[in-house]
Tab-separated table of C-alpha atoms in Angstrom:
chain	number	residue	atom	x	y	z
A	214	MET	CA	5.378	-12.301	11.593
A	215	SER	CA	5.146	-10.067	8.581
A	216	VAL	CA	4.784	-6.427	7.693
A	217	GLY	CA	1.239	-5.054	7.557
A	218	ILE	CA	0.120	-3.320	4.372
A	219	LEU	CA	-2.178	-0.294	4.202
A	220	ILE	CA	-3.272	1.069	0.826
A	221	ILE	CA	-4.564	4.641	0.845
A	222	GLY	CA	-5.957	5.677	-2.527
A	223	HIS	CA	-8.561	7.625	-4.414
A	224	ASP	CA	-12.085	6.197	-4.653
A	225	ASN	CA	-11.902	2.423	-5.241
A	226	VAL	CA	-8.252	2.173	-6.347
A	227	GLY	CA	-7.204	0.409	-3.155
A	228	GLU	CA	-10.128	-2.005	-3.113
A	229	SER	CA	-9.522	-2.946	-6.731
A	230	LEU	CA	-5.833	-3.622	-6.099
A	231	ARG	CA	-6.612	-5.641	-2.966
A	232	ASP	CA	-9.316	-7.684	-4.718
A	233	ASN	CA	-7.018	-8.525	-7.639
A	234	ALA	CA	-4.186	-9.492	-5.307
A	235	VAL	CA	-6.498	-11.771	-3.328
A	236	LYS	CA	-7.612	-13.427	-6.589
A	237	THR	CA	-3.974	-13.968	-7.549
A	238	PHE	CA	-2.983	-15.564	-4.245
A	239	GLY	CA	-6.279	-17.262	-3.464
A	240	ALA	CA	-6.470	-15.645	-0.022
A	241	GLN	CA	-4.938	-12.751	1.821
A	242	ARG	CA	-1.446	-13.697	2.931
A	243	LEU	CA	-0.848	-10.954	5.472
A	244	PRO	CA	-2.589	-8.112	7.253
A	245	LEU	CA	-3.883	-5.882	4.448
A	246	ALA	CA	-6.300	-2.968	4.703
A	247	VAL	CA	-7.558	-0.139	2.514
A	248	VAL	CA	-8.591	3.452	3.157
A	249	SER	CA	-10.536	5.006	0.287
A	250	ILE	CA	-10.426	8.751	-0.239
A	251	GLY	CA	-13.500	10.026	-2.058
A	252	ARG	CA	-14.247	13.441	-3.470
A	253	ASP	CA	-16.089	14.473	-0.308
A	254	CYS	CA	-13.393	13.113	2.011
A	255	GLU	CA	-12.866	14.733	5.376
A	256	PRO	CA	-9.073	14.468	5.845
A	257	GLU	CA	-9.284	14.361	9.657
A	258	ARG	CA	-11.729	11.461	9.562
A	259	ALA	CA	-9.624	9.610	6.964
A	260	HIS	CA	-6.490	10.183	9.059
A	261	ALA	CA	-8.211	8.784	12.151
A	262	GLN	CA	-9.332	5.727	10.163
A	263	ALA	CA	-5.833	5.183	8.746
A	264	SER	CA	-4.256	5.640	12.174
A	265	ALA	CA	-6.546	3.002	13.678
A	266	MET	CA	-5.679	0.634	10.834
A	267	ILE	CA	-1.949	1.151	11.434
A	268	GLN	CA	-2.436	0.048	15.041
A	269	ALA	CA	-4.462	-2.994	13.970
A	270	LEU	CA	-2.060	-4.036	11.185
A	271	ASP	CA	1.223	-3.729	13.077
A	272	GLN	CA	2.097	-7.143	14.479
A	273	GLY	CA	5.542	-5.959	15.533
A	274	ASP	CA	7.247	-5.666	12.141
A	275	GLY	CA	5.742	-2.324	11.124
A	276	VAL	CA	3.404	-1.213	8.370
A	277	LEU	CA	4.087	-0.314	4.749
A	278	VAL	CA	1.675	2.327	3.462
A	279	LEU	CA	1.123	2.387	-0.308
A	280	THR	CA	-0.512	5.431	-1.913
A	281	ASP	CA	-1.561	6.125	-5.476
A	282	ILE	CA	-0.345	9.674	-6.268
A	283	CYS	CA	2.493	11.578	-4.616
A	284	GLY	CA	1.324	14.917	-3.240
A	285	ALA	CA	-2.395	14.110	-3.447
A	286	THR	CA	-4.712	13.774	-0.452
A	287	PRO	CA	-4.060	10.031	0.127
A	288	CYS	CA	-0.316	10.677	0.229
A	289	ASN	CA	-0.752	13.689	2.500
A	290	ILE	CA	-2.812	11.602	4.913
A	291	ALA	CA	-0.173	8.865	4.812
A	292	THR	CA	2.597	11.353	5.549
A	293	ARG	CA	0.887	12.253	8.814
A	294	LEU	CA	1.194	8.586	9.867
A	295	LEU	CA	4.995	8.606	9.828
A	296	GLY	CA	5.258	9.355	13.543
A	297	GLU	CA	2.942	6.511	14.523
A	298	GLY	CA	5.259	3.550	15.048
A	299	ARG	CA	7.276	1.789	12.371
A	300	VAL	CA	5.692	3.172	9.213
A	301	LYS	CA	7.182	3.545	5.731
A	302	ILE	CA	5.418	5.035	2.703
A	303	VAL	CA	5.801	4.238	-0.990
A	304	THR	CA	3.719	6.160	-3.512
A	305	GLY	CA	2.718	5.217	-7.065
A	306	VAL	CA	1.143	1.885	-6.124
A	307	ASN	CA	0.235	-0.473	-8.941
A	308	LEU	CA	-0.720	-4.149	-9.043
A	309	PRO	CA	2.807	-5.444	-9.773
A	310	MET	CA	4.057	-3.484	-6.743
A	311	LEU	CA	1.387	-4.940	-4.468
A	312	LEU	CA	1.993	-8.492	-5.697
A	313	ARG	CA	5.716	-8.111	-5.038
A	314	VAL	CA	5.031	-6.762	-1.555
A	315	LEU	CA	2.747	-9.696	-0.770
A	316	ASN	CA	5.392	-12.150	-1.957
A	317	TYR	CA	8.116	-10.658	0.241
A	318	ALA	CA	6.246	-9.380	3.319
A	319	ASP	CA	8.394	-11.508	5.621
A	320	LEU	CA	11.615	-9.689	4.632
A	321	GLY	CA	11.077	-6.824	7.049
A	322	LEU	CA	10.020	-3.250	6.531
A	323	GLU	CA	13.262	-1.761	5.177
A	324	ARG	CA	13.800	-4.441	2.532
A	325	LEU	CA	10.103	-4.471	1.678
A	326	VAL	CA	10.296	-0.797	0.676
A	327	ASP	CA	12.955	-1.724	-1.901
A	328	LYS	CA	10.867	-4.658	-3.169
A	329	ALA	CA	7.824	-2.388	-3.520
A	330	ILE	CA	9.735	0.164	-5.576
A	331	THR	CA	11.386	-2.385	-7.861
A	332	GLY	CA	8.131	-4.332	-8.240
A	333	GLY	CA	6.245	-1.213	-9.280
A	334	ARG	CA	8.966	-0.059	-11.641
A	335	ASP	CA	9.556	-3.497	-13.193
A	336	GLY	CA	5.816	-3.808	-13.840
A	337	ILE	CA	5.919	-0.846	-16.223
A	338	VAL	CA	6.987	-2.136	-19.625
A	339	GLU	CA	6.572	-0.822	-23.152
A	340	ILE	CA	5.078	-3.346	-25.559
A	341	SER	CA	5.929	-2.549	-29.151
A	342	ASP	CA	5.551	-4.001	-32.606
A	343	THR	CA	8.604	-6.074	-33.523
A	344	ASP	CA	8.336	-5.351	-37.265
C-alpha cells in the first residue's frame, strides 16, 4: 500500500502539477487527486468534495494533502480535513515536492511529510552568473 495524495490549490495549479508528474513518471504511481479552488468557490462544496476524495484515496496508510498557499482558501479547506482519518497537510506545493512525494509514497505518512518538505525546499535554487 501507499499514502494517497490530494492536492488542493487555486484554479488549475493542482491539475498542472499532477499532469507534469504523470508525464515524468509515465503513469500515476499511487492514488492522486486534485481539488481546484476557483474565484467563485463555495467552501462548503469544496470541503465536501475534498472529504469524499480523502475517503476514496485512503487505502489504509493515510492521505497527504498538499496545498499551494498557507492561509489561503485551499489551505483552510485542507485544515478542516485533519479530523477525518489519518491526514497530514503540507503547504507550499511545487513540482519538486510532488515528484519527491511520488517517489517515496511507500514510506508511510509521517516520513512522507518530511520528504515533501525537503523535496519542496531542495527544489528552490538560485541560479547565478559564475563570472
